[in-house]
């Protein structure tokens, strides 16, 4: 059940079988039906989640009332609101399943105990977070430094899997443009 | 010399005096004159930097040729390009001193050795990175979910220190609007 997570961890650190067993004894899994919510705006985010199967989107509702998608999460990705989880504040984000989704739940309330029992995991999460910061820095550059057309090309090249799995209007929201603009860019690509 | 860094670390973990001495033996400091560069676009980012004194800005040059500021770093902040540093790729970012600045240099090439000698530091950096991800998530919401005026009000409330230290045109770039728009918002605030 937890083998995709253990395989992901093994890319970064070597847990003994005992450590792996101890760690997974603190975990549980959760299924989210398509269109159901893993987290809703206003809740305190209770856990970090690792996607075993499926696809989630993280969005917030802007002042204008539109949904702004900030992240898609597929297999092997961690998703959480770190600020809400660590400071026990209501999250501004909503995490919804785009496909039937299965996640590992790493509850905030057991995290400190787990890090105490298996200190090696500090390293795994440090390295994961380092990648998350790098991705956030890149997204900044992506949104401000490229034209809409470049963003689309970059996205389909870097993340070809998403284009098939994510509805067009969500992709447009993530890329920071209107569905109409996305249609135009796609039409141009298909005719070139 | 390293005491502000050790004090910052002590907020998160307890190092023994021996561990602190060992850690700092791997560090060095660097001074950057005002307007000089700590990192330039095209270089491989060689280290993580902790600001002891001063103020830095991180920016990239957009397609249109304008400088887009993505971060200001003052005392007790870490700054680096994690993707460039860990993958040895050229950075798209430039880090420049706005004030005479003094940083601690934690060279990438010694980092693994340091983590091996003082594994507790994995935890410190995990917690620091967790805050960095939370800040990046917030910045996303900040730029897409608020009006320009709201962004300005939020910024001066959350980071009053910056408003005095950072030139107006840089603040405008960071907030994602033109210097003219910033002047208008400020005039409005001063008259209300």
Short mmCIF file of C-alpha atoms in Angstrom, two decimals:
data_model
loop_
_atom_site.label_atom_id
_atom_site.label_comp_id
_atom_site.label_asym_id
_atom_site.label_seq_id
_atom_site.Cartn_x
_atom_site.Cartn_y
_atom_site.Cartn_z
CA UNK A 1 0.00 0.00 0.00
CA UNK A 2 2.78 2.43 0.95
CA UNK A 3 5.30 1.03 -1.52
CA UNK A 4 5.20 4.00 -3.96
CA UNK A 5 6.01 6.30 -1.03
CA UNK A 6 8.80 4.03 0.23
CA UNK A 7 10.22 3.83 -3.30
CA UNK A 8 10.14 7.64 -3.47
CA UNK A 9 11.93 7.92 -0.13
CA UNK A 10 14.55 5.38 -1.28
CA UNK A 11 15.59 7.82 -4.01
CA UNK A 12 16.86 10.14 -1.27
CA UNK A 13 17.70 8.11 1.87
CA UNK A 14 18.14 4.48 2.90
CA UNK A 15 15.63 3.42 5.56
CA UNK A 16 16.10 0.05 7.26
CA UNK A 17 13.08 -2.29 7.00
CA UNK A 18 12.41 -1.55 10.70
CA UNK A 19 12.43 2.19 10.12
CA UNK A 20 10.14 1.81 7.12
CA UNK A 21 7.70 -0.28 9.15
CA UNK A 22 7.81 2.17 12.04
CA UNK A 23 7.20 5.15 9.73
CA UNK A 24 4.30 3.56 7.86
CA UNK A 25 2.66 2.57 11.17
CA UNK A 26 1.97 6.29 11.63
CA UNK A 27 0.41 6.73 8.18
CA UNK A 28 -3.02 6.12 6.77
CA UNK A 29 -4.55 6.37 3.33
CA UNK A 30 -7.55 8.30 2.09
CA UNK A 31 -9.62 8.03 -1.07
CA UNK A 32 -11.12 11.10 -2.68
CA UNK A 33 -13.81 10.69 -5.34
CA UNK A 34 -13.57 12.83 -8.49
CA UNK A 35 -14.68 16.40 -7.69
CA UNK A 36 -14.54 15.75 -3.95
CA UNK A 37 -12.35 17.84 -1.67
CA UNK A 38 -9.23 16.87 0.27
CA UNK A 39 -9.03 20.32 1.86
CA UNK A 40 -11.38 23.30 1.82
CA UNK A 41 -10.78 27.00 2.27
CA UNK A 42 -11.21 27.93 5.95
CA UNK A 43 -10.11 24.59 7.40
CA UNK A 44 -6.89 24.15 9.31
CA UNK A 45 -4.80 21.90 7.09
CA UNK A 46 -4.38 18.74 9.20
CA UNK A 47 -1.70 16.81 7.30
CA UNK A 48 0.77 16.44 4.47
CA UNK A 49 -0.50 14.26 1.63
CA UNK A 50 1.43 12.08 -0.81
CA UNK A 51 -0.41 11.18 -4.02
CA UNK A 52 -0.42 7.40 -4.65
CA UNK A 53 -2.80 7.58 -7.59
CA UNK A 54 -4.83 10.31 -9.22
CA UNK A 55 -4.63 14.05 -9.71
CA UNK A 56 -5.47 17.00 -7.46
CA UNK A 57 -5.68 20.70 -8.06
CA UNK A 58 -4.95 23.39 -5.45
CA UNK A 59 -6.71 26.71 -5.97
CA UNK A 60 -7.92 29.79 -4.21
CA UNK A 61 -10.78 32.10 -5.06
CA UNK A 62 -9.51 35.53 -6.07
CA UNK A 63 -11.14 38.83 -5.18
CA UNK A 64 -12.94 38.80 -8.50
CA UNK A 65 -14.49 35.46 -7.57
CA UNK A 66 -12.49 33.39 -10.05
CA UNK A 67 -10.68 30.20 -9.14
CA UNK A 68 -6.93 30.62 -9.49
CA UNK A 69 -5.12 27.26 -9.68
CA UNK A 70 -1.65 27.30 -8.19
CA UNK A 71 -0.71 23.64 -8.33
CA UNK A 72 -1.57 20.29 -9.84
CA UNK A 73 -0.43 17.22 -7.92
CA UNK A 74 -0.07 13.76 -9.45
CA UNK A 75 1.57 10.50 -8.39
CA UNK A 76 4.66 10.93 -6.16
CA UNK A 77 3.93 14.55 -5.27
CA UNK A 78 3.44 15.89 -1.78
CA UNK A 79 0.69 18.46 -1.25
CA UNK A 80 -0.13 20.52 1.84
CA UNK A 81 -0.49 24.08 3.07
CA UNK A 82 2.60 24.37 5.27
CA UNK A 83 1.60 27.70 6.79
CA UNK A 84 -1.86 26.51 7.80
CA UNK A 85 -0.59 23.16 9.05
CA UNK A 86 2.29 24.48 11.15
CA UNK A 87 0.59 27.60 12.51
CA UNK A 88 -2.91 26.11 12.86
CA UNK A 89 -4.45 28.91 10.79
CA UNK A 90 -7.33 28.57 8.32
CA UNK A 91 -6.10 27.77 4.83
CA UNK A 92 -7.01 30.05 1.91
CA UNK A 93 -6.67 27.07 -0.43
CA UNK A 94 -8.96 24.33 -1.64
CA UNK A 95 -7.61 20.98 -2.82
CA UNK A 96 -9.96 19.07 -5.08
CA UNK A 97 -9.65 15.76 -6.93
CA UNK A 98 -9.71 15.97 -10.73
CA UNK A 99 -9.62 12.16 -10.94
CA UNK A 100 -10.45 9.50 -8.35
CA UNK A 101 -7.46 9.92 -6.06
CA UNK A 102 -5.70 7.93 -3.36
CA UNK A 103 -3.33 9.69 -0.98
CA UNK A 104 -1.10 8.79 1.98
CA UNK A 105 -2.00 10.95 4.98
CA UNK A 106 0.89 12.05 7.21
CA UNK A 107 -0.97 13.73 10.07
CA UNK A 108 0.57 16.87 11.49
CA UNK A 109 0.00 15.67 15.04
CA UNK A 110 2.26 12.61 14.59
CA UNK A 111 4.96 14.34 12.54
CA UNK A 112 7.16 15.41 15.45
CA UNK A 113 7.01 11.94 16.97
CA UNK A 114 7.92 10.37 13.65
CA UNK A 115 10.90 12.68 13.19
CA UNK A 116 12.04 11.79 16.71
CA UNK A 117 11.78 8.04 16.04
CA UNK A 118 13.21 8.13 12.51
CA UNK A 119 15.50 11.20 12.32
CA UNK A 120 16.65 10.20 8.81
CA UNK A 121 13.30 11.42 7.56
CA UNK A 122 14.36 14.99 8.35
CA UNK A 123 16.76 14.64 5.44
CA UNK A 124 14.16 13.22 3.05
CA UNK A 125 11.75 16.07 3.76
CA UNK A 126 14.55 18.66 3.61
CA UNK A 127 15.42 17.46 0.11
CA UNK A 128 11.75 17.34 -0.96
CA UNK A 129 11.22 20.88 0.35
CA UNK A 130 14.34 22.08 -1.44
CA UNK A 131 12.77 20.88 -4.68
CA UNK A 132 9.48 22.53 -3.76
CA UNK A 133 11.22 25.88 -3.21
CA UNK A 134 13.07 25.48 -6.52
CA UNK A 135 9.74 24.78 -8.24
CA UNK A 136 8.13 27.84 -6.62
CA UNK A 137 11.06 30.03 -7.69
CA UNK A 138 10.72 28.67 -11.19
CA UNK A 139 6.98 29.27 -11.24
CA UNK A 140 7.63 32.89 -10.36
CA UNK A 141 9.90 33.26 -13.33
CA UNK A 142 7.50 31.29 -15.48
CA UNK A 143 4.55 33.53 -14.73
CA UNK A 144 6.37 36.85 -14.96
CA UNK A 145 9.18 36.24 -17.40
CA UNK A 146 7.47 34.42 -20.27
CA UNK A 147 4.71 35.28 -22.72
CA UNK A 148 1.51 33.22 -22.59
CA UNK A 149 2.52 31.26 -25.65
CA UNK A 150 5.95 30.45 -24.20
CA UNK A 151 4.36 29.34 -20.95
CA UNK A 152 2.11 26.92 -22.78
CA UNK A 153 5.01 25.48 -24.81
CA UNK A 154 7.14 25.17 -21.73
CA UNK A 155 4.37 23.45 -19.82
CA UNK A 156 3.51 20.85 -22.49
CA UNK A 157 7.21 20.06 -22.95
CA UNK A 158 8.05 19.82 -19.25
CA UNK A 159 4.80 18.19 -18.12
CA UNK A 160 3.31 16.34 -21.12
CA UNK A 161 1.33 14.01 -18.83
CA UNK A 162 -0.78 16.83 -17.46
CA UNK A 163 -2.12 18.05 -20.78
CA UNK A 164 -4.09 14.82 -21.21
CA UNK A 165 -5.30 14.63 -17.62
CA UNK A 166 -6.32 18.17 -16.84
CA UNK A 167 -9.39 19.93 -18.32
CA UNK A 168 -8.49 22.84 -20.61
CA UNK A 169 -10.13 25.51 -18.47
CA UNK A 170 -8.07 24.40 -15.45
CA UNK A 171 -4.88 24.43 -17.49
CA UNK A 172 -5.72 27.99 -18.59
CA UNK A 173 -6.21 29.03 -14.94
CA UNK A 174 -2.89 27.49 -13.94
CA UNK A 175 -1.07 29.15 -16.84
CA UNK A 176 -2.58 32.49 -15.91
CA UNK A 177 -4.71 33.10 -18.99
CA UNK A 178 -8.27 32.80 -20.23
CA UNK A 179 -9.65 29.59 -21.80
CA UNK A 180 -10.12 31.57 -25.05
CA UNK A 181 -6.45 32.49 -25.16
CA UNK A 182 -5.50 28.85 -24.52
CA UNK A 183 -7.69 27.73 -27.45
CA UNK A 184 -5.94 30.19 -29.75
CA UNK A 185 -2.48 29.03 -28.68
CA UNK A 186 -3.47 25.39 -29.10
CA UNK A 187 -4.95 26.00 -32.54
CA UNK A 188 -1.71 27.66 -33.60
CA UNK A 189 0.35 24.71 -32.29
CA UNK A 190 -1.84 22.16 -34.07
CA UNK A 191 -1.53 24.01 -37.39
CA UNK A 192 2.22 24.53 -37.28
CA UNK B 1 30.91 36.73 13.71
CA UNK B 2 28.49 33.84 13.24
CA UNK B 3 26.45 34.58 16.34
CA UNK B 4 23.34 35.90 14.51
CA UNK B 5 23.24 32.64 12.52
CA UNK B 6 23.74 30.52 15.65
CA UNK B 7 20.99 32.48 17.41
CA UNK B 8 18.70 31.85 14.45
CA UNK B 9 19.48 28.12 14.52
CA UNK B 10 18.83 28.02 18.27
CA UNK B 11 15.21 29.02 17.60
CA UNK B 12 14.74 25.64 15.91
CA UNK B 13 17.28 23.14 17.25
CA UNK B 14 19.78 22.85 20.14
CA UNK B 15 23.36 22.48 18.92
CA UNK B 16 26.07 21.59 21.45
CA UNK B 17 28.98 24.08 21.57
CA UNK B 18 31.09 21.43 19.79
CA UNK B 19 28.54 21.06 17.00
CA UNK B 20 28.31 24.83 16.63
CA UNK B 21 32.09 25.12 16.38
CA UNK B 22 32.28 22.28 13.88
CA UNK B 23 29.53 23.80 11.73
CA UNK B 24 31.00 27.30 11.69
CA UNK B 25 34.43 25.89 10.77
CA UNK B 26 32.90 25.13 7.36
CA UNK B 27 31.52 28.64 6.87
CA UNK B 28 32.98 31.90 5.70
CA UNK B 29 31.67 35.43 5.36
CA UNK B 30 31.51 37.74 2.38
CA UNK B 31 30.98 41.48 2.09
CA UNK B 32 29.09 42.96 -0.83
CA UNK B 33 29.28 46.68 -1.48
CA UNK B 34 26.08 48.54 -2.33
CA UNK B 35 25.08 47.83 -5.95
CA UNK B 36 27.57 44.95 -6.20
CA UNK B 37 26.43 41.44 -7.04
CA UNK B 38 26.38 38.30 -4.90
CA UNK B 39 25.19 36.19 -7.84
CA UNK B 40 24.73 36.97 -11.52
CA UNK B 41 22.50 35.46 -14.18
CA UNK B 42 24.34 32.67 -15.98
CA UNK B 43 26.53 31.59 -13.02
CA UNK B 44 26.07 28.29 -11.23
CA UNK B 45 24.90 29.29 -7.76
CA UNK B 46 27.76 28.08 -5.53
CA UNK B 47 26.29 28.40 -2.03
CA UNK B 48 23.44 29.25 0.33
CA UNK B 49 23.79 32.68 1.93
CA UNK B 50 22.54 33.93 5.29
CA UNK B 51 22.24 37.70 5.66
CA UNK B 52 24.08 39.01 8.75
CA UNK B 53 23.61 42.66 7.87
CA UNK B 54 22.18 44.53 4.92
CA UNK B 55 19.60 44.00 2.21
CA UNK B 56 19.67 42.10 -1.09
CA UNK B 57 17.28 41.89 -3.98
CA UNK B 58 16.82 38.86 -6.24
CA UNK B 59 15.56 39.57 -9.74
CA UNK B 60 15.48 38.24 -13.26
CA UNK B 61 15.24 40.09 -16.53
CA UNK B 62 11.93 39.42 -18.26
CA UNK B 63 11.42 38.96 -21.99
CA UNK B 64 10.53 42.60 -22.27
CA UNK B 65 13.90 43.50 -20.77
CA UNK B 66 12.54 44.72 -17.44
CA UNK B 67 13.92 43.64 -14.07
CA UNK B 68 11.36 41.60 -12.14
CA UNK B 69 12.17 41.44 -8.42
CA UNK B 70 11.08 38.20 -6.78
CA UNK B 71 12.60 38.56 -3.31
CA UNK B 72 14.16 40.97 -0.85
CA UNK B 73 16.44 39.44 1.78
CA UNK B 74 17.36 41.16 5.02
CA UNK B 75 18.96 40.08 8.31
CA UNK B 76 18.27 36.45 9.27
CA UNK B 77 17.07 35.40 5.82
CA UNK B 78 18.62 32.69 3.69
CA UNK B 79 18.97 33.32 -0.02
CA UNK B 80 20.03 30.95 -2.80
CA UNK B 81 18.87 29.44 -6.08
CA UNK B 82 18.26 25.85 -4.99
CA UNK B 83 17.74 24.52 -8.52
CA UNK B 84 20.98 26.03 -9.82
CA UNK B 85 22.96 25.02 -6.74
CA UNK B 86 21.79 21.41 -6.56
CA UNK B 87 21.69 20.69 -10.30
CA UNK B 88 24.75 22.77 -11.25
CA UNK B 89 22.78 24.68 -13.86
CA UNK B 90 23.15 28.39 -14.72
CA UNK B 91 20.89 30.57 -12.61
CA UNK B 92 18.37 32.88 -14.29
CA UNK B 93 18.57 35.16 -11.22
CA UNK B 94 20.76 38.03 -10.16
CA UNK B 95 21.26 38.88 -6.47
CA UNK B 96 22.40 42.45 -5.86
CA UNK B 97 23.08 44.41 -2.66
CA UNK B 98 20.75 47.36 -2.04
CA UNK B 99 22.80 48.28 1.05
CA UNK B 100 26.35 47.34 2.09
CA UNK B 101 25.76 43.70 2.98
CA UNK B 102 27.50 40.99 4.96
CA UNK B 103 26.55 37.35 4.44
CA UNK B 104 27.52 33.94 5.77
CA UNK B 105 28.52 31.64 2.89
CA UNK B 106 27.55 27.97 3.22
CA UNK B 107 29.28 26.48 0.18
CA UNK B 108 27.40 23.79 -1.69
CA UNK B 109 30.52 21.60 -1.87
CA UNK B 110 30.76 21.30 1.93
CA UNK B 111 27.04 20.94 2.62
CA UNK B 112 26.87 17.15 2.40
CA UNK B 113 29.87 16.79 4.69
CA UNK B 114 28.34 19.20 7.20
CA UNK B 115 25.04 17.31 7.23
CA UNK B 116 26.98 14.08 7.79
CA UNK B 117 28.96 15.57 10.72
CA UNK B 118 26.02 17.45 12.27
CA UNK B 119 22.84 15.60 11.25
CA UNK B 120 20.73 17.88 13.49
CA UNK B 121 21.16 20.56 10.87
CA UNK B 122 18.93 18.57 8.51
CA UNK B 123 16.09 19.51 10.83
CA UNK B 124 16.99 23.20 10.96
CA UNK B 125 17.09 23.43 7.18
CA UNK B 126 13.91 21.36 6.82
CA UNK B 127 12.07 23.84 9.04
CA UNK B 128 13.59 26.85 7.23
CA UNK B 129 12.57 25.38 3.87
CA UNK B 130 9.06 24.70 5.14
CA UNK B 131 8.77 28.41 5.88
CA UNK B 132 10.18 29.24 2.47
CA UNK B 133 7.56 27.08 0.75
CA UNK B 134 4.82 28.67 2.86
CA UNK B 135 6.12 32.13 1.85
CA UNK B 136 6.17 31.14 -1.83
CA UNK B 137 2.61 29.79 -1.60
CA UNK B 138 1.56 33.03 0.04
CA UNK B 139 3.31 35.12 -2.61
CA UNK B 140 1.33 33.28 -5.25
CA UNK B 141 -1.90 34.19 -3.56
CA UNK B 142 -0.65 37.70 -2.94
CA UNK B 143 0.13 38.36 -6.60
CA UNK B 144 -2.95 36.75 -8.08
CA UNK B 145 -5.60 37.15 -5.45
CA UNK B 146 -5.25 40.79 -4.37
CA UNK B 147 -5.63 44.12 -6.08
CA UNK B 148 -2.54 46.33 -6.38
CA UNK B 149 -3.76 48.55 -3.58
CA UNK B 150 -4.38 45.60 -1.28
CA UNK B 151 -0.93 44.23 -2.04
CA UNK B 152 0.65 47.51 -1.06
CA UNK B 153 -1.30 47.71 2.20
CA UNK B 154 -0.52 44.14 3.03
CA UNK B 155 3.18 44.64 2.34
CA UNK B 156 3.60 47.78 4.44
CA UNK B 157 1.73 46.16 7.32
CA UNK B 158 3.54 42.81 7.19
CA UNK B 159 7.00 44.19 6.32
CA UNK B 160 7.16 47.81 7.55
CA UNK B 161 10.97 47.67 7.71
CA UNK B 162 11.30 47.21 3.97
CA UNK B 163 9.42 50.33 2.96
CA UNK B 164 12.18 52.52 4.44
CA UNK B 165 15.07 50.47 3.10
CA UNK B 166 14.01 49.70 -0.43
CA UNK B 167 13.83 52.28 -3.25
CA UNK B 168 10.31 52.90 -4.52
CA UNK B 169 10.90 51.62 -8.05
CA UNK B 170 12.16 48.30 -6.62
CA UNK B 171 9.16 48.02 -4.34
CA UNK B 172 6.92 48.59 -7.38
CA UNK B 173 8.71 45.81 -9.29
CA UNK B 174 8.31 43.41 -6.36
CA UNK B 175 4.64 44.24 -5.96
CA UNK B 176 4.07 43.69 -9.67
CA UNK B 177 3.12 47.22 -10.69
CA UNK B 178 4.55 50.34 -12.26
CA UNK B 179 6.32 53.06 -10.23
CA UNK B 180 3.52 55.45 -11.32
CA UNK B 181 0.85 53.19 -9.86
CA UNK B 182 2.82 52.92 -6.61
CA UNK B 183 3.01 56.73 -6.36
CA UNK B 184 -0.76 56.97 -6.78
CA UNK B 185 -1.40 54.36 -4.07
CA UNK B 186 1.03 56.06 -1.70
CA UNK B 187 -0.48 59.49 -2.31
CA UNK B 188 -3.88 58.03 -1.48
CA UNK B 189 -2.59 56.47 1.76
CA UNK B 190 -0.89 59.70 2.85
CA UNK B 191 -4.07 61.71 2.34
CA UNK B 192 -6.40 59.32 4.08
#
